[in-house]
Coordinates of C-alpha atoms and ligand atoms in Angstrom, one line a residue:
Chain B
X777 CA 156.8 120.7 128.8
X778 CA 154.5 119.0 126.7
X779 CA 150.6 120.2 127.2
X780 CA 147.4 118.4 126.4
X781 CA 144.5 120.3 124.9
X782 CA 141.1 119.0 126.3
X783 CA 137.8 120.3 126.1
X784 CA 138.5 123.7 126.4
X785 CA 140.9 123.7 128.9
X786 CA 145.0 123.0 127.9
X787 CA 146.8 121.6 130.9
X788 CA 150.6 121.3 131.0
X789 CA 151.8 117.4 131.7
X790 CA 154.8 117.6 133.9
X791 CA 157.5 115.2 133.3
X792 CA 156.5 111.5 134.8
X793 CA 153.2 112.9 135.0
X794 CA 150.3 110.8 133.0
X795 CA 147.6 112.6 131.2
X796 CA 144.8 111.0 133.3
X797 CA 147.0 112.6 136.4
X798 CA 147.4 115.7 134.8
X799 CA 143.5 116.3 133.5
X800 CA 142.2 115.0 136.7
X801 CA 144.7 117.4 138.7
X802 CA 142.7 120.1 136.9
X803 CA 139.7 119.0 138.2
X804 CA 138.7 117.5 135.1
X805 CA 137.0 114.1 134.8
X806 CA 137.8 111.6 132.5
X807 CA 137.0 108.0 134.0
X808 CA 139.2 105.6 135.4
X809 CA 139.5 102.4 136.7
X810 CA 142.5 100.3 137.1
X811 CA 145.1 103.0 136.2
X812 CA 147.4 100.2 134.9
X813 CA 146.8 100.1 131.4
X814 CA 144.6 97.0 132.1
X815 CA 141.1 97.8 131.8
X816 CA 141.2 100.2 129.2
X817 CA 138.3 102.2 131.1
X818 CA 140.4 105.5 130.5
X819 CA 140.7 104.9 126.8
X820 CA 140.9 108.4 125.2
X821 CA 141.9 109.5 121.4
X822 CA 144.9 111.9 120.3
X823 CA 143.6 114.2 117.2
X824 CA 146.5 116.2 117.4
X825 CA 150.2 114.6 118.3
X826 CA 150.9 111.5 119.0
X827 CA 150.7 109.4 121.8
X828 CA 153.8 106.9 122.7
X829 CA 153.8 103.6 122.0
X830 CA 153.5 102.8 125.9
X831 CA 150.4 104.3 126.0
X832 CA 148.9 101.7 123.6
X833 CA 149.8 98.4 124.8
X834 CA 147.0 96.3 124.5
X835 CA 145.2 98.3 122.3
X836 CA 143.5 96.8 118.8
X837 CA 145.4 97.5 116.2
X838 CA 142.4 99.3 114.6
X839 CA 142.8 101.7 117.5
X840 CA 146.1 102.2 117.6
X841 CA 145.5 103.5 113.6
X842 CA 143.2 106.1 114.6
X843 CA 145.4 107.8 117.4
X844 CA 143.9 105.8 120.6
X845 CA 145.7 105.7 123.6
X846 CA 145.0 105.2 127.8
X847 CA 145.4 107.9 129.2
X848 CA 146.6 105.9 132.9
X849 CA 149.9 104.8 130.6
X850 CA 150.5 107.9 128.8
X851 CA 153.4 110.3 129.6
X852 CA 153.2 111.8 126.2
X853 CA 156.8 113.4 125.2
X854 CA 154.9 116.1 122.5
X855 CA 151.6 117.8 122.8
X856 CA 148.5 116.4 122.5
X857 CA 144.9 117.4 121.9
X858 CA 142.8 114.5 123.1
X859 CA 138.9 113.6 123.2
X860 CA 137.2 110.9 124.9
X861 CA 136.3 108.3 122.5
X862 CA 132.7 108.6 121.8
X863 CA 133.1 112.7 120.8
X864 CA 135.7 111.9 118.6
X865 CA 133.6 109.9 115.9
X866 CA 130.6 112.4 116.1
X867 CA 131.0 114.3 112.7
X868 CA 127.5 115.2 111.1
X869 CA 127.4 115.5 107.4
X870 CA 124.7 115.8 105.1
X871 CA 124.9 113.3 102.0
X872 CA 122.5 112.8 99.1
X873 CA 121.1 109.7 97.5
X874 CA 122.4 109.2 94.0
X875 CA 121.7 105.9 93.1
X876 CA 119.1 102.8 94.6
X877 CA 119.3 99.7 93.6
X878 CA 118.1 96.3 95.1
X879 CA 120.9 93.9 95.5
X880 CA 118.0 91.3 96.6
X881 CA 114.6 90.5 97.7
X882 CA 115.0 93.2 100.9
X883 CA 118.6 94.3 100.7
X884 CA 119.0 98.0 99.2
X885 CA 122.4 99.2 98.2
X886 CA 122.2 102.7 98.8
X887 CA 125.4 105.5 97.0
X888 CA 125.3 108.5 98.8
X889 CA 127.5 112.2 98.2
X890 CA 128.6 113.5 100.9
X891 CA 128.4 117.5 101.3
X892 CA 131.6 118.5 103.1
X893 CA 134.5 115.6 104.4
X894 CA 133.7 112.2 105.1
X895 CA 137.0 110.8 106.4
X896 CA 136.4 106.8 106.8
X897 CA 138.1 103.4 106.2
X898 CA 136.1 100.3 104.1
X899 CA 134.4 98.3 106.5
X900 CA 133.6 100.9 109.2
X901 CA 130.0 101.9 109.8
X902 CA 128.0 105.5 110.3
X903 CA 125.0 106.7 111.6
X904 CA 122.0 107.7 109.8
X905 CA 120.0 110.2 111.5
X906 CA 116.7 110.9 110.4
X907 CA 114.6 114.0 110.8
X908 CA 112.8 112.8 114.2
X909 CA 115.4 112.0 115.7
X910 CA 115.6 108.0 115.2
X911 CA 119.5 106.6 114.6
X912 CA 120.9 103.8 113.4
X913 CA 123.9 102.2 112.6
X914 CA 125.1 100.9 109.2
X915 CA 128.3 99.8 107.5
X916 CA 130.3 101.2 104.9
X917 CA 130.6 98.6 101.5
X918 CA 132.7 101.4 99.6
X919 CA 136.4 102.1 99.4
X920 CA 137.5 105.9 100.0
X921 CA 140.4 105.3 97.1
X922 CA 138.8 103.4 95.0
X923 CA 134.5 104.9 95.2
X924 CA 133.8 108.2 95.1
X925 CA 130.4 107.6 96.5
X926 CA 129.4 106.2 100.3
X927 CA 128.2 102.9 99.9
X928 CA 125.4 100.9 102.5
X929 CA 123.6 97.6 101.9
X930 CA 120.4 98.3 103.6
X931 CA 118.6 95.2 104.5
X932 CA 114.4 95.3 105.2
X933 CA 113.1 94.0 108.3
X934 CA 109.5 93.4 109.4
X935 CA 108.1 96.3 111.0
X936 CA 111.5 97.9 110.9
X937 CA 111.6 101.5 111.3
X938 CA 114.1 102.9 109.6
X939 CA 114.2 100.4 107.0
X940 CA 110.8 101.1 106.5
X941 CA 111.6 104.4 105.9
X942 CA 114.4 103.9 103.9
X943 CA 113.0 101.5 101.5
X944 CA 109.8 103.1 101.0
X945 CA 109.9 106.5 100.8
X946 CA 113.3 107.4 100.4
X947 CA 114.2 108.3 97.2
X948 CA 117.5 109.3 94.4
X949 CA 118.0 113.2 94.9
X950 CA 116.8 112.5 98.7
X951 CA 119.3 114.3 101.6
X952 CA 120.0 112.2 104.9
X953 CA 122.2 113.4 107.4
X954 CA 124.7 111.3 108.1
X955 CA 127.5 111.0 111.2
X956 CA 130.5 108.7 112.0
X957 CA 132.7 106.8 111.0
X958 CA 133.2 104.8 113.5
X959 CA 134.4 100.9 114.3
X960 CA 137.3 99.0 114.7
X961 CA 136.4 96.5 111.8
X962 CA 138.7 97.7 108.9
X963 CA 141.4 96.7 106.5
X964 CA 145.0 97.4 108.1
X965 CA 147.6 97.8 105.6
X966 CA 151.4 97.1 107.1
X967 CA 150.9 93.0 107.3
X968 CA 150.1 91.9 103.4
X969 CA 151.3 88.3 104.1
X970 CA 149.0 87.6 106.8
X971 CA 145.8 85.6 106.0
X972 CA 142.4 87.0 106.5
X973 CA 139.2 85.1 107.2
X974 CA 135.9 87.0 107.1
X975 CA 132.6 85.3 107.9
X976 CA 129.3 87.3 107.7
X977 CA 125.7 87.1 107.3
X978 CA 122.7 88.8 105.1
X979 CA 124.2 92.6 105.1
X980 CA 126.8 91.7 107.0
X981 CA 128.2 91.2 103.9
X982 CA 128.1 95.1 103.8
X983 CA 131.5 96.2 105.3
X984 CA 133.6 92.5 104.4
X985 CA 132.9 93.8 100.9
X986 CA 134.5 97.1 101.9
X987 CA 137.2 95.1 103.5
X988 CA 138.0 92.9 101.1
X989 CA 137.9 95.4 97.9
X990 CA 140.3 97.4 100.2
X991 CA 142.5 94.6 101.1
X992 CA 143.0 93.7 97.7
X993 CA 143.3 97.3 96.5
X994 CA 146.4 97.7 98.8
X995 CA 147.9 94.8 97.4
X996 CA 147.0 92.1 99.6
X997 CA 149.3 88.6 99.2
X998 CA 148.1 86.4 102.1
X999 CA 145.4 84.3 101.6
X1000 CA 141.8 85.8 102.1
X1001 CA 138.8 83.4 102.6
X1002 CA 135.2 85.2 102.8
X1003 CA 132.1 83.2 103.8
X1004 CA 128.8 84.8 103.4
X1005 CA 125.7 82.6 104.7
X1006 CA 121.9 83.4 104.2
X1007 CA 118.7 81.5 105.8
X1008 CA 118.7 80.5 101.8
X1009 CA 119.8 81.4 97.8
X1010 CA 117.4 84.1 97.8
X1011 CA 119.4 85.8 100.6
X1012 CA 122.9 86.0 99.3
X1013 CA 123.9 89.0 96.8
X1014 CA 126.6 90.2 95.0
X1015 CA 127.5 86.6 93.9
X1016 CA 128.7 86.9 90.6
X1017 CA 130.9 90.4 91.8
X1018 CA 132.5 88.1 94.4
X1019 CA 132.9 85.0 91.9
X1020 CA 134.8 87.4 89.6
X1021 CA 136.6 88.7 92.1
X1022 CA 137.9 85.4 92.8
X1023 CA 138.9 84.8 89.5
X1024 CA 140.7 87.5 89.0
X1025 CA 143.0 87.2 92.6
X1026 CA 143.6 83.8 93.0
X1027 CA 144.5 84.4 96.5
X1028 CA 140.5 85.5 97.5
X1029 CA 138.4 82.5 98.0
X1030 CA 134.3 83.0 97.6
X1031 CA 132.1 80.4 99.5
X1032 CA 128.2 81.3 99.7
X1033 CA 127.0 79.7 101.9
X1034 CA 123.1 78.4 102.7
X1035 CA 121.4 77.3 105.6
X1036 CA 118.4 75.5 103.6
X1037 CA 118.4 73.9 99.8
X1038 CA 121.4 71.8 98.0
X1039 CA 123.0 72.6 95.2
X1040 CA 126.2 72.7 93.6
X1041 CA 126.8 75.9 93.5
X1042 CA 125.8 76.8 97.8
X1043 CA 127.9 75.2 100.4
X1044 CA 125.0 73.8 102.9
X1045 CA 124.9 74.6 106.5
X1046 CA 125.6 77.9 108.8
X1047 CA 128.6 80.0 107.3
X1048 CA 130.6 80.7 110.7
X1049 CA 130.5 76.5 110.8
X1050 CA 131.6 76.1 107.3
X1051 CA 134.0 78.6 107.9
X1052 CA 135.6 77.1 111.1
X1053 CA 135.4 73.3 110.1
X1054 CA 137.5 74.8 106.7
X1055 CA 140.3 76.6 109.1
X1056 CA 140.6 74.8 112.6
X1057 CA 144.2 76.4 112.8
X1058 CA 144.0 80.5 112.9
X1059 CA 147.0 81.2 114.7
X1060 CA 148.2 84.5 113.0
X1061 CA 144.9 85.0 111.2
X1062 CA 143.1 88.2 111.1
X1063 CA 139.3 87.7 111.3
X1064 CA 136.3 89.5 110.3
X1065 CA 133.2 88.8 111.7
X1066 CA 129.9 91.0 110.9
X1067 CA 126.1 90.7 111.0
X1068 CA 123.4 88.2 113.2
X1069 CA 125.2 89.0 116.7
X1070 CA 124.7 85.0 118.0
X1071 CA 126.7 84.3 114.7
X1072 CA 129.5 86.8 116.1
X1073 CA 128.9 85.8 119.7
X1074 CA 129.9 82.2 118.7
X1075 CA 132.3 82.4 116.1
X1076 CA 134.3 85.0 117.9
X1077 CA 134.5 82.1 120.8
X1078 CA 135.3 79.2 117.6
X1079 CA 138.1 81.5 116.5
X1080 CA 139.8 82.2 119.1
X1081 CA 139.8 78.2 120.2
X1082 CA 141.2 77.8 117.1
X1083 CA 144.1 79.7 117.6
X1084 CA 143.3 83.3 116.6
X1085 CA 144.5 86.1 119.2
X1086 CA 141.6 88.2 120.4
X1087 CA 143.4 91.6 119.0
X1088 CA 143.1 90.1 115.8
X1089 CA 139.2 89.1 115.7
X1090 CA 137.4 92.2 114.6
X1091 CA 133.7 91.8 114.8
X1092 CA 130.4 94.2 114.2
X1093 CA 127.5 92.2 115.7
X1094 CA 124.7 93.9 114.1
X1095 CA 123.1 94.6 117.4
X1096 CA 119.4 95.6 116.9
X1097 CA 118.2 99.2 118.9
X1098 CA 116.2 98.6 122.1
X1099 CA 114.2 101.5 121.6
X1100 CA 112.2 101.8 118.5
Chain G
X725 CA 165.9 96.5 139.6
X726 CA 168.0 95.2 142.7
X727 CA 170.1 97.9 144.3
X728 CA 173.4 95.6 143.0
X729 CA 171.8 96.1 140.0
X730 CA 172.3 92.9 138.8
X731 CA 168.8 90.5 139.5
X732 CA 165.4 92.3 138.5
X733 CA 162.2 91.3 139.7
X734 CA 160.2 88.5 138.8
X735 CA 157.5 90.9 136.4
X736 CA 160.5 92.3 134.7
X737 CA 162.7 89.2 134.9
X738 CA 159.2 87.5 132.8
X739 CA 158.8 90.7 130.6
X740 CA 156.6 92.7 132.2
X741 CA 153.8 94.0 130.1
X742 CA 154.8 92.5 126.6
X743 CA 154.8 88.7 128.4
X744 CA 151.3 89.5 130.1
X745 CA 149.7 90.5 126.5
X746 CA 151.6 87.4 125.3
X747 CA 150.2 85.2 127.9
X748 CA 147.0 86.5 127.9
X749 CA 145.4 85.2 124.5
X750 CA 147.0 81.2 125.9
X751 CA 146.1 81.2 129.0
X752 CA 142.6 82.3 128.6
X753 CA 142.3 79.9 125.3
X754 CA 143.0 77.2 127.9
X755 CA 140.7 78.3 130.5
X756 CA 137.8 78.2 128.2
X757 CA 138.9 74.9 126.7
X758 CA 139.0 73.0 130.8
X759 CA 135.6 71.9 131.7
X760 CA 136.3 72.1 135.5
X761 CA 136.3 75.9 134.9
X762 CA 135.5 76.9 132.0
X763 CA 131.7 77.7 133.4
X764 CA 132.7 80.2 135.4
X765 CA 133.7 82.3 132.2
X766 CA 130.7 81.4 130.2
X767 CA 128.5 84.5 129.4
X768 CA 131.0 87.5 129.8
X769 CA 131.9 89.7 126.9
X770 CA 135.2 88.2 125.8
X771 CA 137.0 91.3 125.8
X772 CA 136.1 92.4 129.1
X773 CA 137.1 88.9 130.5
X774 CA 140.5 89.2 128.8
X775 CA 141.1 92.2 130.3
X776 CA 140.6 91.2 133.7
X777 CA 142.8 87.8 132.7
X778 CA 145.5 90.5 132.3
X779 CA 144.4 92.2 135.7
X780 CA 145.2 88.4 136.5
X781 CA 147.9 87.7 135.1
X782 CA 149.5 91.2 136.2
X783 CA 148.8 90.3 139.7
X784 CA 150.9 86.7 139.4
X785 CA 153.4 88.2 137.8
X786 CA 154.1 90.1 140.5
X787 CA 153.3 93.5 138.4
X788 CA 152.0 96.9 139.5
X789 CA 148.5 96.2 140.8
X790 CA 146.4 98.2 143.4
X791 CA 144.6 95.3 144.6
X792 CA 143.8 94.3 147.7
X793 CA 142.8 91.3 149.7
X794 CA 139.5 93.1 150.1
X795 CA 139.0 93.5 146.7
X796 CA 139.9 90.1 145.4
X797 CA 137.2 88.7 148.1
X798 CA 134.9 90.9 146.2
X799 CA 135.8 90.1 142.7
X800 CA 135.0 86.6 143.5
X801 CA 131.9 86.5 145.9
X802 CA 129.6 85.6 143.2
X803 CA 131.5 83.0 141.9
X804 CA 132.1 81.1 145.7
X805 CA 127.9 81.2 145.9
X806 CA 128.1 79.2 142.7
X807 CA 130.5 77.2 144.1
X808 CA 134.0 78.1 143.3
X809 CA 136.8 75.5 145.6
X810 CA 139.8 74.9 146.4
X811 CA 139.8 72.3 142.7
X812 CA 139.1 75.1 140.9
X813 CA 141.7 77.3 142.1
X814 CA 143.8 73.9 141.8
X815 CA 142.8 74.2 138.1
X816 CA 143.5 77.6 137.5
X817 CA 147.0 77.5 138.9
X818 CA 147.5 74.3 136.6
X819 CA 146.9 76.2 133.9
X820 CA 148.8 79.3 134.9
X821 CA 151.5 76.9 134.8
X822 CA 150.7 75.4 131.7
X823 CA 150.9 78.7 129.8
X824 CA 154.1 79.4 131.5
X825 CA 155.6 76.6 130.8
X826 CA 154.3 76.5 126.8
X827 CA 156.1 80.0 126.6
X828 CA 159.1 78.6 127.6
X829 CA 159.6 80.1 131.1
X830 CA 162.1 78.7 133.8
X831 CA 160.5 76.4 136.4
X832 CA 162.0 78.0 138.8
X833 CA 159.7 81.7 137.9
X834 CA 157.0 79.4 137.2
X835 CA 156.7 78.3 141.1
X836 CA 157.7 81.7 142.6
X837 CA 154.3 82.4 140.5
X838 CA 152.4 79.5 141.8
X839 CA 153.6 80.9 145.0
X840 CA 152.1 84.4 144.8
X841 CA 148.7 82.8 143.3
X842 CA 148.9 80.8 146.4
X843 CA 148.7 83.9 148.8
X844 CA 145.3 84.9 147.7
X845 CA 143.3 81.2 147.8
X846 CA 142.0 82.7 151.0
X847 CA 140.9 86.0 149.5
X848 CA 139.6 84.0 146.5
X849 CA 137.7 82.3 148.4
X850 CA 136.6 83.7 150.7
X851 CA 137.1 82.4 153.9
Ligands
FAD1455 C1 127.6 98.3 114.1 C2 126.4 98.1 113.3 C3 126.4 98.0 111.9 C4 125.2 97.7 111.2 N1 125.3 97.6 109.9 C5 124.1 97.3 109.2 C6 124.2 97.2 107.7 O1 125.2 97.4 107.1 N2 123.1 96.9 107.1 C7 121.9 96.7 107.8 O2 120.9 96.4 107.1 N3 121.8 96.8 109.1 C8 122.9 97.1 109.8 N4 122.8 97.2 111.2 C9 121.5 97.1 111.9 C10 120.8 98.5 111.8 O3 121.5 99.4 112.6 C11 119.4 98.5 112.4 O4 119.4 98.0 113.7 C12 118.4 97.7 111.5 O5 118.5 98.2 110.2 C13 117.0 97.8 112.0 O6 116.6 99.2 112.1 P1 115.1 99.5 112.0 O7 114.9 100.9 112.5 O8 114.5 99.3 110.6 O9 114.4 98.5 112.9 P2 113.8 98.7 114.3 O10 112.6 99.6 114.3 O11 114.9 99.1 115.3 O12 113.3 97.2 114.6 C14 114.2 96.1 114.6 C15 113.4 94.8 114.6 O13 112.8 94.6 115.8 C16 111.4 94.5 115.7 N5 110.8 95.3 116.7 C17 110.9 96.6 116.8 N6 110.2 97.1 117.9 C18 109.8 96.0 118.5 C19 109.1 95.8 119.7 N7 108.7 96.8 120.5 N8 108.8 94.5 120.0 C20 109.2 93.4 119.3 N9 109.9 93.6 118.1 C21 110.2 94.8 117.7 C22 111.1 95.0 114.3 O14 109.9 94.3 113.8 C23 112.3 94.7 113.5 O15 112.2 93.4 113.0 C24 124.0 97.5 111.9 C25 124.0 97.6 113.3 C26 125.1 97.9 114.0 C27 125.1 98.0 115.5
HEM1456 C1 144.7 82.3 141.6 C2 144.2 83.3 142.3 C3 143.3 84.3 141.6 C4 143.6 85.6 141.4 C5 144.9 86.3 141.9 C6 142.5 86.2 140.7 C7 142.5 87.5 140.4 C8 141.4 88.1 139.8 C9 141.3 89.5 139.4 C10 142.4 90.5 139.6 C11 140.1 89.7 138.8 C12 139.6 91.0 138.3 C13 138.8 91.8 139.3 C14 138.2 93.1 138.8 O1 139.0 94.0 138.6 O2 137.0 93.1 138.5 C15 139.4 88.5 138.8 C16 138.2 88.3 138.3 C17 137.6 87.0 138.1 N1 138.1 85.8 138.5 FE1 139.8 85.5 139.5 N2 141.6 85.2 140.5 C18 142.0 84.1 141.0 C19 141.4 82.8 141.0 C20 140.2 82.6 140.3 C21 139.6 81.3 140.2 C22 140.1 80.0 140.8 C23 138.5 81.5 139.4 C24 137.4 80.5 138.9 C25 137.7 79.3 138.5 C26 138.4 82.9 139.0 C27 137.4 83.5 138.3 C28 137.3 84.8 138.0 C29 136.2 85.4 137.3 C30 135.0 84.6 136.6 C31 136.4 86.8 137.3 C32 135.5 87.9 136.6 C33 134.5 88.3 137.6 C34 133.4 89.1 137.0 O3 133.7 90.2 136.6 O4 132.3 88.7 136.9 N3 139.5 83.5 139.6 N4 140.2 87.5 139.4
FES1457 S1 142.4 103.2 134.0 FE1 142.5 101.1 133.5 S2 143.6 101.2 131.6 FE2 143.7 103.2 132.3

């Protein structure tokens, strides 16, 4: 009889049984709703074992990858240990600063060593946590194969308080203690003939970079369009990386795009438009969508008009904190 | 599964889960796309609306469901104080159909669907 190992309890699943049924017989609660593999409100994650493929119908593929499964669906047939989701991505490391640089006006690419295992895919983001306690969220622009350092593009705002922090006084030799990764917005190898459109904005360029880098790293064939928009020219980086990037892969495709000014070398107007009115069919695309969260709100809506299913539209609206 | 074994019901005889996840991404692409509806979906995270578009479509399909009349009254209070009629559950049935038919099911399952929608225009709304 298989058994699942939760918390610190292991329960034995008897056959039929599901594992929602079997931790909850134990008095053990893990939430519910539906208990139909619809709502995904039982969604839980297999560290150990794996889960069948029952158990993750519905489920993004970027899930799916990392071991997720509902527990309502899943009579698993070997032994699982299983977490609820949010435990599962907490993994605190310390990592140092080894290298600043300023990619533009206010965006700060930021290498950082990681002390101990830092297990994460391009395109995925972690926490910072400084030393009173404030968090926040940023994406990862390196590749595990291909970087051996963590990569962020940290991008100033007014009164901004970790980016204050981070831009000012942080410096090269500096620790920060770091946490995650987490996110669903990563490169999947298995479909290299598929095309891939990725739309972001300012340092939402952050984890598309990642993305693409990996995507092409893996050998990538399908088609891969990358639109990166800024308020204006001053706002876009990494331009001449991503123009020679193109050159050398014919099949990745670089359009900067700008909000304000003309010129030859810009495309003129909002990125997620440009991107859109360049691709109105997306049936069988994959999509990337990362940075100002209207920008995501919308496209994500645009894309999925135009044909793309919602599994494959991965997006990271770069949601601002509430609290400061 | 019949007890002759022979005709299965109309969720399996469609394809169950597979043909719900199938239907889901169409039929809600024409939802938002129809005017006479399409603002009663406006607002919602899209992934939480598509996964009660499945609850949906799970429902129609005749598929395991707890739901109850009481419940679907609930689910769609709100939406009768803004409004919600017998057109719009016209609509949504049109379009049920539509997806059905685009995925090239029998006429035949696509009105013993219609049929089970039908039983809840009540409960829908409210009355
Ligand atoms: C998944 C995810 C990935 C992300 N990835 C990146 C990334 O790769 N790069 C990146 O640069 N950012 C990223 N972000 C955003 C990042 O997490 C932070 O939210 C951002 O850097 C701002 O942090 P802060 O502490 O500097 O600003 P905060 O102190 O949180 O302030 C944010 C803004 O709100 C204003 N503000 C603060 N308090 C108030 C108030 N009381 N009233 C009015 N206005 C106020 C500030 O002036 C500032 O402009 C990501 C976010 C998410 C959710
Ligand atoms: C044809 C019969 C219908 C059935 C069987 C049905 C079924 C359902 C179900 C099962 C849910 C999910 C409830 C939950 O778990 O929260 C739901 C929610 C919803 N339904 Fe319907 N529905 C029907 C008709 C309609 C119509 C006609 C409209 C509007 C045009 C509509 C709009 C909605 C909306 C907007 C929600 C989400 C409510 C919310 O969470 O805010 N439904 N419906
Ligand atoms: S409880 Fe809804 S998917 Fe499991």
């Amino acid at each position: 009889m298989p058994t699942i190992a939760f918390q610190e309890c292991t329960v034995e699943c008897a056959p039929d049984e599901t594992v929602l049924d079997a931790l909850t017989r134990q008095g053990l609660e893990i939430p519910s709703s539906c208990r139909n593999g619809v709502c995904q409100t039982c969604l839980m994650r297999a560290t150990e074992g794996k889960p069948p493929r029952t158990a993750q119908q519905g489920l993004k593929e970027t899930l799916i990858a990392q071991g997720y499964f509902l527990a309502c669906m899943c009579k698993p047939t070997e032994s699982l240990t299983a977490s609820l989701p949010d435990e599962a991505v907490v993994q605190r490391v310390s990592a140092r600063v080894i290298y600043r640089e300023y990619l533009n006006g206010d965006i700060l690419r930021l290498r950082l060593l990681p002390y101990g295992a830092f297990h994460y895919r391009a395109g995925q983001f972690l926490q910072i946590r400084r030393p009173d306690g404030v968090i926040r969220s940023y994406s990862i622009a390196s590749v595990s194969e291909i970087d051996s350092l963590i990569e962020l593009h940290i991008r100033l705002l007014p009164n901004g308080s970790m980016t204050t922090w981070l831009h000012k006084e942080v410096r090269e030799g500096d620790c920060l203690e770091i946490s995650g990764a987490s996110g669903n917005c990563f490169y999947l190898p298995g479909a290299p003939a598929r095309n891939i459109l990725l739309v972001g904005t300012g340092s939402g360029l952050a984890p598309l970079w990642g993305i693409i880098r990996s995507a092409l790293h893996e050998g990538h064939q399908g088609e891969i369009h990358l639109y990166h928009g800024s308020y204006n020219v001053a706002g876009l980086y990494l331009e001449s990386e991503l123009h020679a990037l193109a050159e050398h892969h014919p099949q990745f495709h670089y359009y900067p795009c700008v909000d304000e000014g003309e010129g030859a070398a810009h495309h003129s107007g909002r990125a997620d438009k440009i991107a859109l009115a360049q691709h109105k069919n997306l049936s069988d695309w994959q999509v990337y969508l990362c940075g100002h969260p209207e920008m995501v709100k919308s496209a994500k809506r645009s894309a999925f008009l135009a044909g793309a299913n919602l599994t494959d539209i991965y997006a990271d609206p770069f949601v601002l904190s509430k609290t400061p | 599964m019949s007890e002759t074994g022979v005709t299965t019901n109309l969720y399996d005889r469609l394809g169950g889960a597979a043909a719900v996840d199938l239907a889901v991404n169409n039929f809600y692409r024409k939802v938002l796309v129809d005017d006479r509806i399409n603002y009663f979906f406006e607002g919602v995270d899209m992934e939480r609306q598509a996964a009660k578009q499945k609850a949906f479509l799970t429902f129609v399909f005749g598929g395991p469901n707890n739901y109850t009349g009481l419940d679907m009254r609930k689910a769609h209070t709100h939406l009768v104080a803004n409004g919600l009629n017998d057109s719009h559950f016209d609509a949504v049935v049109e379009n049920l159909g539509a997806t059905l038919r685009d995925l090239g099911v029998a006429e035949a399952d696509i009105a013993e669907v219609a049929a089970l929608a039908e039983t809840t225009r009540n409960d829908v709304l409210n009355r």
